[in-house]
Amino acid sequence: RGLGWLVLCFVGVSSGVVCSLVDIGADWATDLKLGRCGRGWWMSKAACCVDSTDFAGCPEWTAWAGGEGLVALAAYAVLGTGMASLAAWLTRELAIDAAGSGIAEIKVVLGGCVLPRFLGFWTLVVKTMGVILSVGSGLSIGKEGPMIHISACIGSLWCRLFPRFRRSQALQRELLSSAAAAGMGVAFGAPIGGVLFSLEEASTYFPPRTMWKAFFCATAGVATVQYFHRLPVSGKLALFEVHFHSQWKWFEMP
C-alpha cells in the first residue's frame, strides 16, 4: 500500500517539475522573438528584469533592432515561424503520437485500449519540446491539454519501474487516472479541478479510492509548481491563483 502512494507522489512531483519547465521555456521562447537578456541568453524578460523598477525600459533587456522597424518585424516573424516548423518536424520525425492535445487518446487508453508508443519516453520528450516551441512561436494553442498527455506519459514511465504496476493493468489505469488529474491540476493550479476532470471526462471507471489517490497526486504536482513559482527565473506559473488577506478562523476549518 505504501508503494502505491509513493509512486503517486513521484508522478505528481514529476508532473509539477515538467509543467514548470514548460512554462519557463515557453516564456523564454515567447520573449526571444522580441529580444534577448544581457545577463544571459537563457533568461526571459520577466526573469531578466526582476530587479528593475521600470519593466518596459529595463536596461538589461536588448530588443532586436531597438524593437522598431522592419528588422524587428522580420526577427519576430522568422523566429516564430522557425519555432513552429521545428515543433512540427520533431513531431513528424521522432514521435507522431505527440501530435494534438492527446486528451481523446487518453480517454481511449483509460477505456481499455492499447496504443503502442503513445505513452512512451520519446513521446514525452517531443511533446514537452513541442509545447514549448509551439506556445513560444505564437500559435493559437495552449499547454492545458498537452499537460494531461505529458502527465500520463510520466505516470506510464513510473509504472514500468515497479513490477507491481507493470504486471497489473488495473493498477496502471488507476495511476493514469491520477496522472490525468495531476496534469490538469498543474496546468491550472487547481488540484480539485484536476480530480473532477479525471472523474467526469477522462476515466471510464473511477472508484472512491481512486478519487483520493488522484487528489493526492494532483496536490503533489500543484505544490511543486508553487515551489517553482517562488524562483526568480520562473515568474507566474499558475493560470489562476487566490491571495488571502486574512487568516482562517477556527470555525471555518471544518
Short mmCIF file of C-alpha atoms in Angstrom, two decimals:
data_model
loop_
_atom_site.label_atom_id
_atom_site.label_comp_id
_atom_site.label_asym_id
_atom_site.label_seq_id
_atom_site.Cartn_x
_atom_site.Cartn_y
_atom_site.Cartn_z
CA ARG A 1 0.00 0.00 0.00
CA GLY A 2 2.80 2.40 0.86
CA LEU A 3 4.47 1.83 -2.50
CA GLY A 4 1.35 2.96 -4.35
CA TRP A 5 1.20 6.27 -2.52
CA LEU A 6 4.93 6.76 -3.03
CA VAL A 7 4.58 6.25 -6.79
CA LEU A 8 1.68 8.70 -6.83
CA CYS A 9 3.92 11.25 -5.12
CA PHE A 10 6.64 10.63 -7.72
CA VAL A 11 4.15 11.11 -10.57
CA GLY A 12 2.74 14.32 -9.07
CA VAL A 13 6.13 15.88 -8.35
CA SER A 14 7.46 14.89 -11.78
CA SER A 15 4.41 16.41 -13.45
CA GLY A 16 4.91 19.62 -11.49
CA VAL A 17 8.57 19.82 -12.47
CA VAL A 18 7.87 19.24 -16.17
CA CYS A 19 4.97 21.73 -16.16
CA SER A 20 7.22 24.35 -14.57
CA LEU A 21 9.92 23.72 -17.17
CA VAL A 22 7.33 24.03 -19.93
CA ASP A 23 6.13 27.36 -18.54
CA ILE A 24 9.64 28.72 -18.12
CA GLY A 25 10.67 27.52 -21.59
CA ALA A 26 7.54 28.90 -23.26
CA ASP A 27 8.07 32.30 -21.63
CA TRP A 28 11.67 32.33 -22.82
CA ALA A 29 10.72 31.31 -26.37
CA THR A 30 8.00 33.97 -26.49
CA ASP A 31 10.37 36.72 -25.37
CA LEU A 32 13.12 35.52 -27.70
CA LYS A 33 11.12 36.81 -30.65
CA LEU A 34 11.35 40.31 -29.15
CA GLY A 35 14.93 40.43 -27.93
CA ARG A 36 17.44 38.91 -25.53
CA CYS A 37 18.67 39.38 -21.98
CA GLY A 38 22.10 40.88 -21.41
CA ARG A 39 22.53 38.86 -18.21
CA GLY A 40 22.09 35.56 -20.05
CA TRP A 41 20.51 34.39 -23.29
CA TRP A 42 18.53 31.71 -21.44
CA MET A 43 16.55 34.23 -19.34
CA SER A 44 13.10 35.53 -20.21
CA LYS A 45 12.30 39.21 -19.90
CA ALA A 46 10.45 38.69 -16.63
CA ALA A 47 13.46 36.91 -15.10
CA CYS A 48 15.92 39.37 -16.64
CA CYS A 49 14.15 42.45 -15.32
CA VAL A 50 13.04 41.06 -11.97
CA ASP A 51 15.11 43.69 -10.11
CA SER A 52 14.27 46.57 -12.43
CA THR A 53 11.79 49.23 -11.32
CA ASP A 54 10.88 50.02 -14.94
CA PHE A 55 9.87 46.80 -16.69
CA ALA A 56 9.19 48.46 -20.06
CA GLY A 57 12.52 50.26 -20.10
CA CYS A 58 14.61 47.56 -18.46
CA PRO A 59 18.31 48.26 -19.16
CA GLU A 60 19.23 44.56 -19.04
CA TRP A 61 16.89 43.72 -21.93
CA THR A 62 18.00 44.33 -25.51
CA ALA A 63 15.29 44.36 -28.19
CA TRP A 64 16.10 43.29 -31.72
CA ALA A 65 16.96 46.40 -33.75
CA GLY A 66 15.64 48.56 -30.95
CA GLY A 67 12.20 46.96 -31.13
CA GLU A 68 11.13 49.04 -34.13
CA GLY A 69 11.27 48.87 -37.92
CA LEU A 70 11.31 46.06 -40.45
CA VAL A 71 14.29 44.31 -38.88
CA ALA A 72 12.45 43.77 -35.60
CA LEU A 73 9.36 42.63 -37.50
CA ALA A 74 11.43 40.23 -39.60
CA ALA A 75 13.12 38.79 -36.49
CA TYR A 76 9.73 38.24 -34.87
CA ALA A 77 8.33 36.51 -37.97
CA VAL A 78 11.40 34.38 -38.71
CA LEU A 79 11.87 33.18 -35.12
CA GLY A 80 8.16 32.44 -34.69
CA THR A 81 7.98 30.52 -37.97
CA GLY A 82 11.17 28.65 -37.14
CA MET A 83 9.88 27.54 -33.74
CA ALA A 84 6.58 26.31 -35.18
CA SER A 85 8.38 24.49 -38.03
CA LEU A 86 10.81 22.84 -35.63
CA ALA A 87 7.96 21.64 -33.42
CA ALA A 88 6.19 20.13 -36.45
CA TRP A 89 9.39 18.48 -37.69
CA LEU A 90 10.16 16.93 -34.29
CA THR A 91 6.65 15.54 -34.04
CA ARG A 92 6.64 14.11 -37.56
CA GLU A 93 10.11 12.59 -37.48
CA LEU A 94 10.53 11.42 -33.88
CA ALA A 95 7.12 10.88 -32.25
CA ILE A 96 3.98 11.25 -34.34
CA ASP A 97 1.96 10.20 -31.26
CA ALA A 98 2.84 13.57 -29.71
CA ALA A 99 0.59 15.39 -32.18
CA GLY A 100 -2.54 17.12 -30.88
CA SER A 101 -3.64 17.57 -27.31
CA GLY A 102 -3.81 13.86 -26.54
CA ILE A 103 -6.98 14.05 -24.42
CA ALA A 104 -9.06 11.89 -26.78
CA GLU A 105 -6.37 9.21 -26.84
CA ILE A 106 -6.08 9.30 -23.04
CA LYS A 107 -9.79 8.52 -22.83
CA VAL A 108 -9.27 5.59 -25.20
CA VAL A 109 -6.38 4.22 -23.12
CA LEU A 110 -8.33 4.53 -19.86
CA GLY A 111 -11.22 2.78 -21.59
CA GLY A 112 -9.08 -0.33 -22.05
CA CYS A 113 -7.46 0.05 -25.47
CA VAL A 114 -3.72 -0.25 -26.03
CA LEU A 115 -1.94 2.41 -28.08
CA PRO A 116 1.73 1.47 -28.60
CA ARG A 117 4.25 4.25 -28.09
CA PHE A 118 1.53 6.77 -27.16
CA LEU A 119 2.81 6.91 -23.57
CA GLY A 120 6.47 6.29 -24.36
CA PHE A 121 9.61 8.18 -23.45
CA TRP A 122 10.16 9.84 -26.83
CA THR A 123 6.53 10.91 -26.91
CA LEU A 124 7.10 12.64 -23.57
CA VAL A 125 10.27 14.38 -24.76
CA VAL A 126 8.85 15.51 -28.11
CA LYS A 127 5.55 16.58 -26.53
CA THR A 128 7.38 18.72 -23.99
CA MET A 129 9.63 20.34 -26.58
CA GLY A 130 6.71 20.76 -28.99
CA VAL A 131 4.60 22.59 -26.42
CA ILE A 132 7.45 24.97 -25.57
CA LEU A 133 8.15 25.74 -29.23
CA SER A 134 4.51 25.93 -30.31
CA VAL A 135 3.41 28.23 -27.49
CA GLY A 136 6.56 30.31 -27.88
CA SER A 137 6.00 30.68 -31.63
CA GLY A 138 2.71 32.46 -31.02
CA LEU A 139 0.35 29.81 -32.36
CA SER A 140 -3.19 29.91 -31.01
CA ILE A 141 -2.74 26.93 -28.71
CA GLY A 142 -2.20 26.32 -25.02
CA LYS A 143 -0.47 23.90 -22.69
CA GLU A 144 -3.52 22.63 -20.79
CA GLY A 145 -4.43 19.66 -23.00
CA PRO A 146 -0.83 18.63 -23.69
CA MET A 147 -0.03 18.72 -19.96
CA ILE A 148 -2.57 15.95 -19.40
CA HIS A 149 -0.84 13.84 -22.04
CA ILE A 150 2.57 14.68 -20.59
CA SER A 151 1.49 13.67 -17.08
CA ALA A 152 0.03 10.42 -18.42
CA CYS A 153 3.37 9.67 -20.09
CA ILE A 154 5.13 10.34 -16.80
CA GLY A 155 2.72 8.02 -14.99
CA SER A 156 3.26 5.27 -17.56
CA LEU A 157 7.04 5.56 -17.29
CA TRP A 158 6.91 5.32 -13.49
CA CYS A 159 4.72 2.22 -13.82
CA ARG A 160 7.42 0.47 -15.83
CA LEU A 161 9.92 0.86 -12.98
CA PHE A 162 7.87 -1.15 -10.46
CA PRO A 163 6.90 -4.80 -11.13
CA ARG A 164 3.71 -4.46 -9.10
CA PHE A 165 2.35 -1.85 -11.50
CA ARG A 166 3.95 -3.39 -14.57
CA ARG A 167 2.06 -6.66 -14.04
CA SER A 168 -1.36 -5.14 -13.27
CA GLN A 169 -3.40 -3.34 -15.92
CA ALA A 170 -5.90 -2.25 -13.26
CA LEU A 171 -3.23 -0.51 -11.20
CA GLN A 172 -1.80 1.10 -14.33
CA ARG A 173 -5.14 2.60 -15.33
CA GLU A 174 -5.73 3.77 -11.77
CA LEU A 175 -2.36 5.51 -11.84
CA LEU A 176 -3.09 7.00 -15.27
CA SER A 177 -6.37 8.42 -13.95
CA SER A 178 -4.43 10.05 -11.13
CA ALA A 179 -1.80 11.30 -13.60
CA ALA A 180 -4.51 12.88 -15.76
CA ALA A 181 -5.81 14.69 -12.68
CA ALA A 182 -2.28 15.88 -11.90
CA GLY A 183 -1.86 17.15 -15.45
CA MET A 184 -4.99 19.25 -15.30
CA GLY A 185 -4.17 20.35 -11.75
CA VAL A 186 -0.67 21.63 -12.53
CA ALA A 187 -1.88 23.39 -15.69
CA PHE A 188 -4.46 25.46 -13.81
CA GLY A 189 -3.08 25.33 -10.28
CA ALA A 190 -6.28 23.57 -9.18
CA PRO A 191 -5.95 20.02 -7.74
CA ILE A 192 -9.68 19.60 -7.11
CA GLY A 193 -10.40 20.72 -10.66
CA GLY A 194 -7.96 18.08 -11.88
CA VAL A 195 -9.79 15.38 -9.92
CA LEU A 196 -13.13 16.49 -11.34
CA PHE A 197 -11.74 16.43 -14.87
CA SER A 198 -10.42 12.90 -14.44
CA LEU A 199 -13.73 11.81 -12.87
CA GLU A 200 -16.08 13.41 -15.38
CA GLU A 201 -14.13 13.44 -18.64
CA ALA A 202 -11.14 11.13 -18.76
CA SER A 203 -11.80 7.99 -16.75
CA THR A 204 -14.22 5.21 -17.55
CA TYR A 205 -14.01 3.58 -14.09
CA PHE A 206 -13.36 5.86 -11.12
CA PRO A 207 -13.99 4.27 -7.67
CA PRO A 208 -13.76 6.35 -4.44
CA ARG A 209 -10.25 5.12 -3.63
CA THR A 210 -9.03 6.44 -6.99
CA MET A 211 -10.52 9.83 -6.16
CA TRP A 212 -8.34 10.18 -3.06
CA LYS A 213 -5.28 8.97 -4.95
CA ALA A 214 -5.94 11.40 -7.77
CA PHE A 215 -6.33 14.25 -5.28
CA PHE A 216 -3.05 13.34 -3.57
CA CYS A 217 -1.21 13.12 -6.89
CA ALA A 218 -2.64 16.43 -8.14
CA THR A 219 -1.86 18.16 -4.84
CA ALA A 220 1.77 17.00 -5.00
CA GLY A 221 2.03 18.39 -8.52
CA VAL A 222 0.48 21.75 -7.67
CA ALA A 223 2.70 22.09 -4.59
CA THR A 224 5.74 21.50 -6.80
CA VAL A 225 4.58 24.19 -9.24
CA GLN A 226 4.08 26.60 -6.35
CA TYR A 227 7.67 25.94 -5.25
CA PHE A 228 8.98 26.84 -8.71
CA HIS A 229 6.70 29.88 -8.64
CA ARG A 230 8.95 31.43 -5.98
CA LEU A 231 12.13 31.10 -8.05
CA PRO A 232 13.36 34.29 -9.76
CA VAL A 233 13.67 32.60 -13.17
CA SER A 234 10.07 31.43 -13.35
CA GLY A 235 7.62 34.29 -12.91
CA LYS A 236 3.92 33.47 -12.74
CA LEU A 237 3.28 29.79 -13.49
CA ALA A 238 -0.26 29.04 -12.32
CA LEU A 239 -3.01 30.42 -14.55
CA PHE A 240 -5.31 31.11 -11.63
CA GLU A 241 -4.40 31.79 -8.02
CA VAL A 242 -6.02 33.20 -4.90
CA HIS A 243 -4.35 35.53 -2.41
CA PHE A 244 -5.74 35.56 1.14
CA HIS A 245 -5.51 38.81 3.07
CA SER A 246 -6.66 37.41 6.39
CA GLN A 247 -6.06 34.26 8.43
CA TRP A 248 -8.56 31.40 8.69
CA LYS A 249 -10.87 31.40 11.69
CA TRP A 250 -11.02 28.19 13.70
CA PHE A 251 -14.73 27.67 12.98
CA GLU A 252 -14.10 27.94 9.19
CA MET A 253 -11.71 24.99 9.02
CA PRO A 254 -14.33 22.15 9.01
#
